[in-house]
Structure formats: C-alpha cells, structure tokens
Coordinates of C-alpha atoms and ligand atoms in Angstrom, one line a residue:
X1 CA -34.7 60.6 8.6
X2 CA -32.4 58.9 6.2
X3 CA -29.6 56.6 6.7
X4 CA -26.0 58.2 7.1
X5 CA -24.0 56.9 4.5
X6 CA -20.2 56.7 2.9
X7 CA -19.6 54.7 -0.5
X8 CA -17.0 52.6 -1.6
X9 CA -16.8 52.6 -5.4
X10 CA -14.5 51.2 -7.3
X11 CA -13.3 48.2 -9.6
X12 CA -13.5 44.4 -8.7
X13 CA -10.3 44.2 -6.9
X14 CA -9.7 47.8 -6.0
X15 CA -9.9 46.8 -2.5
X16 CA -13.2 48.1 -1.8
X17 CA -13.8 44.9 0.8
X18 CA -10.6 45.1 2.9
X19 CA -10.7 49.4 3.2
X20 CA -14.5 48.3 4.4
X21 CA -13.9 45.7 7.0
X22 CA -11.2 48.2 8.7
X23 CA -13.8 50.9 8.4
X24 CA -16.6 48.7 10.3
X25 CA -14.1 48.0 12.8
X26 CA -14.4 51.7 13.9
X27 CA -16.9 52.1 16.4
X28 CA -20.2 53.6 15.2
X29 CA -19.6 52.6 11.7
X30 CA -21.1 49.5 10.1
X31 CA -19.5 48.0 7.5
X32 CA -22.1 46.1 4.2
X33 CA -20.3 44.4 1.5
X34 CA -23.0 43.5 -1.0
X35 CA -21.2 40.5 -2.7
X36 CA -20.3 39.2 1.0
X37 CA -24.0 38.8 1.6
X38 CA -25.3 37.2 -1.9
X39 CA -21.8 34.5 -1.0
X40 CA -23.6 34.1 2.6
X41 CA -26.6 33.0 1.0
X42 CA -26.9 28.8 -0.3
X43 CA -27.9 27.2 -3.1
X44 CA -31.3 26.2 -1.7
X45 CA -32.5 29.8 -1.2
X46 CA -34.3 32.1 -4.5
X47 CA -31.7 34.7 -4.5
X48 CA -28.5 32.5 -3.8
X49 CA -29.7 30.7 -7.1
X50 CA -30.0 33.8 -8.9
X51 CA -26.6 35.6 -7.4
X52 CA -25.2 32.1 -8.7
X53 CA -26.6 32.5 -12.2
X54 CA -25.5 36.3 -12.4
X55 CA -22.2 36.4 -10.7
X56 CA -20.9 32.9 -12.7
X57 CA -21.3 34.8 -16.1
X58 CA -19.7 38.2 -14.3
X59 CA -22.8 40.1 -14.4
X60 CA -24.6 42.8 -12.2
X61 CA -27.7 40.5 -10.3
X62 CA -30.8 42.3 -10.7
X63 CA -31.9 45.3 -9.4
X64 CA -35.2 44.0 -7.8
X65 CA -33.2 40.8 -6.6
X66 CA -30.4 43.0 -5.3
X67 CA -32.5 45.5 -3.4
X68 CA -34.0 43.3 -2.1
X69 CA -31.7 41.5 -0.3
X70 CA -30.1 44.5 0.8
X71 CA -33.3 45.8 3.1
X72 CA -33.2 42.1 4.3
X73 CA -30.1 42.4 5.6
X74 CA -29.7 45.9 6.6
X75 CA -32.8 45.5 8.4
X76 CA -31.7 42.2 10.1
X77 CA -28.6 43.5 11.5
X78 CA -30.5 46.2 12.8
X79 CA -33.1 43.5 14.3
X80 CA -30.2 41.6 16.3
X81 CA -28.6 45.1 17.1
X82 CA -25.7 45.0 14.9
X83 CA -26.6 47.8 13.1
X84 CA -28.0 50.9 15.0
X85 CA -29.0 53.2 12.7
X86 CA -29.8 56.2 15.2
X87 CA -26.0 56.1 15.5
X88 CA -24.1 53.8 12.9
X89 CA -22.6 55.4 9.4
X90 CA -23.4 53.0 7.2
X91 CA -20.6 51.8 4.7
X92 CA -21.9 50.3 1.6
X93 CA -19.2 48.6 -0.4
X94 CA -20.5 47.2 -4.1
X95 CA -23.7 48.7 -3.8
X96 CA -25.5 51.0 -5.3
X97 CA -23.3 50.0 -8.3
X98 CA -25.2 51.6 -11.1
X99 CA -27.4 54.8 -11.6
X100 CA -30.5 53.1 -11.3
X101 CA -29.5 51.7 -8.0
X102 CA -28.6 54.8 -6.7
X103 CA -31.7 56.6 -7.8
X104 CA -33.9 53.7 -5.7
X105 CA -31.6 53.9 -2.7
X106 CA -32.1 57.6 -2.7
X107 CA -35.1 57.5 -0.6
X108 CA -33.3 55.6 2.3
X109 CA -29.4 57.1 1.9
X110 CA -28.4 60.0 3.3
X111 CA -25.0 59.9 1.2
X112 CA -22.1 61.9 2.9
X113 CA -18.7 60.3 0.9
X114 CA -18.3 58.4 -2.3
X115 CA -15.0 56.7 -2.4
X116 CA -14.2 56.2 -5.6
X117 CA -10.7 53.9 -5.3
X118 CA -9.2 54.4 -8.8
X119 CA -6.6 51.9 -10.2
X120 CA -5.2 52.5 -13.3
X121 CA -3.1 49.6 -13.4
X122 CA -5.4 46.9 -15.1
X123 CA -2.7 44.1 -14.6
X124 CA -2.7 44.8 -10.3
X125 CA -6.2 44.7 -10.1
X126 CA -6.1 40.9 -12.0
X127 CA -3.5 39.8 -9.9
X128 CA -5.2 41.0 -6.9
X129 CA -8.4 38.8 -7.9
X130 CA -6.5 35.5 -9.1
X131 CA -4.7 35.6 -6.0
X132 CA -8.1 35.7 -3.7
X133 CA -9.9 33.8 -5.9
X134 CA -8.9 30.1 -4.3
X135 CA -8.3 31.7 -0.9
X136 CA -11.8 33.5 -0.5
X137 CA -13.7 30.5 -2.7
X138 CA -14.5 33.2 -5.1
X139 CA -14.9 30.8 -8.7
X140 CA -15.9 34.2 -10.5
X141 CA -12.0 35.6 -9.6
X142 CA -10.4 32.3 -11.0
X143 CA -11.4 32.8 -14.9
X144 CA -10.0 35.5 -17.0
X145 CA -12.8 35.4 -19.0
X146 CA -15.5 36.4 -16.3
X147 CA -12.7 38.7 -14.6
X148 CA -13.0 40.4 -18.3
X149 CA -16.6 40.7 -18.1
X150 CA -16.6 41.7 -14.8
X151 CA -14.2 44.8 -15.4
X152 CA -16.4 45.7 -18.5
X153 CA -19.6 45.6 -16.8
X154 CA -17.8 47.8 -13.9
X155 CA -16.6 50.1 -16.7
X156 CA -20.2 50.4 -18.4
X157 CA -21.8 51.8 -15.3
X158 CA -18.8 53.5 -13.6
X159 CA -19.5 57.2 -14.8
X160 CA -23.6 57.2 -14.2
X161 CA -23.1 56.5 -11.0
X162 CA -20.3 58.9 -10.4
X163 CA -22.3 61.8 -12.4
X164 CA -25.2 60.6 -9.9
X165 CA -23.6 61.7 -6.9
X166 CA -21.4 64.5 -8.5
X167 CA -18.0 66.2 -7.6
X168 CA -18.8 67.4 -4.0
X169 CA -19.7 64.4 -3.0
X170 CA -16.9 62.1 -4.9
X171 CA -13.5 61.4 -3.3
X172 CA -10.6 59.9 -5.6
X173 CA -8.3 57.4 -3.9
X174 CA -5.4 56.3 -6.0
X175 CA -6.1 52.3 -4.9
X176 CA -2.2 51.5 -5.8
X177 CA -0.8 52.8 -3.1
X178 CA -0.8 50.5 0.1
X179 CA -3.8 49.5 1.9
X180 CA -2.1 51.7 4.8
X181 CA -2.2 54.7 2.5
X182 CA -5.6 54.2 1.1
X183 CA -6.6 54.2 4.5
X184 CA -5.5 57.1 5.5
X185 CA -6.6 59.0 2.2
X186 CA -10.2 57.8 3.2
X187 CA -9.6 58.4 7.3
X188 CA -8.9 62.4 6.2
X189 CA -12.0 62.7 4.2
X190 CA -14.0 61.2 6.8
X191 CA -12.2 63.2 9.8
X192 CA -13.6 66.2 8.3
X193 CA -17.1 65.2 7.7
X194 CA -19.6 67.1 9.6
X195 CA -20.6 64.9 12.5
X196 CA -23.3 63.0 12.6
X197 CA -27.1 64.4 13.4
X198 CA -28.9 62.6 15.9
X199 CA -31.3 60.9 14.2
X200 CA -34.9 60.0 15.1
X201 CA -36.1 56.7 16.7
X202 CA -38.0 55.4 13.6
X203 CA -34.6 55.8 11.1
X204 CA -33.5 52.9 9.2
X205 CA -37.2 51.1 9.7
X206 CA -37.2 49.6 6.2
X207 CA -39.9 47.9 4.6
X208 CA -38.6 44.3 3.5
Ligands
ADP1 P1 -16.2 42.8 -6.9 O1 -16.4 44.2 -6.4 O2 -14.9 42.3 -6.7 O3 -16.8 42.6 -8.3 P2 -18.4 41.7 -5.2 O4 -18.1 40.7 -4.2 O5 -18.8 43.1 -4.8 O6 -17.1 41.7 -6.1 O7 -19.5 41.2 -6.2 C1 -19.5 39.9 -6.8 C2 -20.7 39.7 -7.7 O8 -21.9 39.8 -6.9 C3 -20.8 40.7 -8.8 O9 -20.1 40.3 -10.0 C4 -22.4 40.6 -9.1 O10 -22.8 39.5 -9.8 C5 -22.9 40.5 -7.7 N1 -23.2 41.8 -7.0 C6 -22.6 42.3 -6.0 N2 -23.1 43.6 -5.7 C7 -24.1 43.8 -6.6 C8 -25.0 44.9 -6.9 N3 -25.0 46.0 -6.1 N4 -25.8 44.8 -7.9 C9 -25.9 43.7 -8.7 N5 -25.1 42.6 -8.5 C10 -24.2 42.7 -7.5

C-alpha cells in the first residue's frame, strides 16, 4: 500500500511552505517541507555539509543525498508517531522537484493532487524571498545572484515534472492572490478528493 499524497509545486517563493504548514495543521494531514529538513540538519552531519554546498550555489542537492534524507525523516516521524501513515495524507512541499525524483518516489507515493502555485509576477516572488531571507536565516534568499539561479534551475525542471504527473492530476493556483485565497483554491480541490482508503498496517514501512 502506498503513501497518500498531495504536492506542492511551485517557484522558490510561491508560498509552497506557508500553504503547507496550514495544511499540516489539519488533522490527518502531515505536512514535509524538504528544504525545512536539510536547514534542520548541522554542519557536522554528511548531508548538512552537502545541502550547504548545493543550496549556497542555488542548486538542486542530489538525488541519492535527497532521497535519502527524505525516508529518514518520513520514517522518523512515523517512528515517534507524528506521522501515521495508515491515516495521515502526506503533503510534500519541494520534493519530488524534478522527473527523476518523481519517477523514484513512484514506488512509495500514492499521488492524489499536484499543486502547482503559479506566479507570473517574477518581481513578487523576489521580494517575497529578500524579505524572508534575514527573518528565516535563509543566506540563499539574500543574493540575487543565487535567487537567479535558483529560479532558473526551478524553470529547467518545472515542465518534466508537471508532464510526469499529467493534467488530471495537476491543479493551477494563481500564487498572487492572498494566502487566504490560495488556500481556499487548494481547500476545494482537496474537499473533493475521494476519501481516503484504509490502508494496511505495514504502509509507509520504508527502508532507510
Ligand atoms: P525554495 O522552494 O524556496 O527554493 P526550499 O526551502 O524548498 O526553497 O529549498 C532550498 C534548497 O534546498 C534548494 O535550493 C535546494 O538546494 C535544496 N532542496 C530542497 N528540496 C530539494 C529537492 N527535492 N531536491 C534537491 N534539492 C533540494
């Protein structure tokens, strides 16, 4: 049995990361923001050093890296009980981020939504990441040259993963609007999903 699943895609300051932490406040939804859990990690640990390395030059970490720490931490909240994946919808905000991703997640995700939040206003979504950049300690938000790279490398691998999941599946959300709006575009979708399937006792075991 897979892991029920919804998607936030979108650009770096789309607002992927505050539509997910009001979605994981809803019970029976758990809320991963990949970037949140490389910034958890410290210097002194393998992939913190290589997030570091990545991120500081505003470029996709590697997929085996990535992955990687992903099933660690998926399976650690479901460990401490944070996460129960019998009943939980997952909602995975900045990953899978390119096709390759997708395609290796495919064997655990049971993908129900893609939210792709869409912002065609180039100059909102800098603002948006200059102005977090000092109050979330986020150094890659404070240069306009990795904030350029960044929105290049999101534009590089935008459509593959879109294409990957296909039109039923993909949701547009204009990301302009206000975060009460975007909210409510993405509530809609989800209030008519089909519900949830029970799932069985060994879902979400993944091997780390
Ligand atoms: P944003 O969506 O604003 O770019 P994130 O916090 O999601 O910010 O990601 C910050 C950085 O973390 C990325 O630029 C990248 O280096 C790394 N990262 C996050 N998610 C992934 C991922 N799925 N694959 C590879 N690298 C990632």
């Amino acid at each position: 049995m897979k892991l029920r699943t919804i998607l936030l895609f979108g650009a770096p300051g789309a607002g992927k990361g505050t539509q997910g932490k009001i979605l994981g406040t809803i019970p029976n939804f758990f809320h991963f923001a990949c970037g949140d859990a490389f910034r958890n990690l410290t210097i002194e640990n393998e992939i913190g050093r290589i997030f570091i390395d990545y991120s500081s030059r505003g470029q996709l970490v590697p997929e085996e890296t990535t992955i990687r720490l992903w099933k660690q931490s998926i399976e650690g909240s479901r460990r401490v009980g944070r996460y129960n994946p019998q009943k939980d919808t997952l909602v995975l905000d900045g990953i899978p981020r390119n096709a390759t991703q997708a395609q290796i997640m495919s064997e655990t995700l049971d993908v129900v939504a893609v939210f792709h939040l869409k912002c065609s206003n180039l100059d909102q979504l800098v603002e948006r990441m200059q102005r977090r950049a000092l109050r979330e300690n986020r150094l890659d938000d404070a240069n306009m040259e990795i904030i350029q790279a960044r929105l290049e490398t999101y534009e590089r691998e935008t459509k593959s993963v879109l294409d990957y999941y296909g039109t039923d599946l993909v949701h547009f959300i204009d990301s302009s609007q206000t975060p009460t709006n975007v909210l409510r575009a993405i509530l809609d979708v989800i209030a008519a999903l089909p519900p949830a399937q029970a799932c069985s006792a060994d879902a979400g075991l993944l091997p780390v």
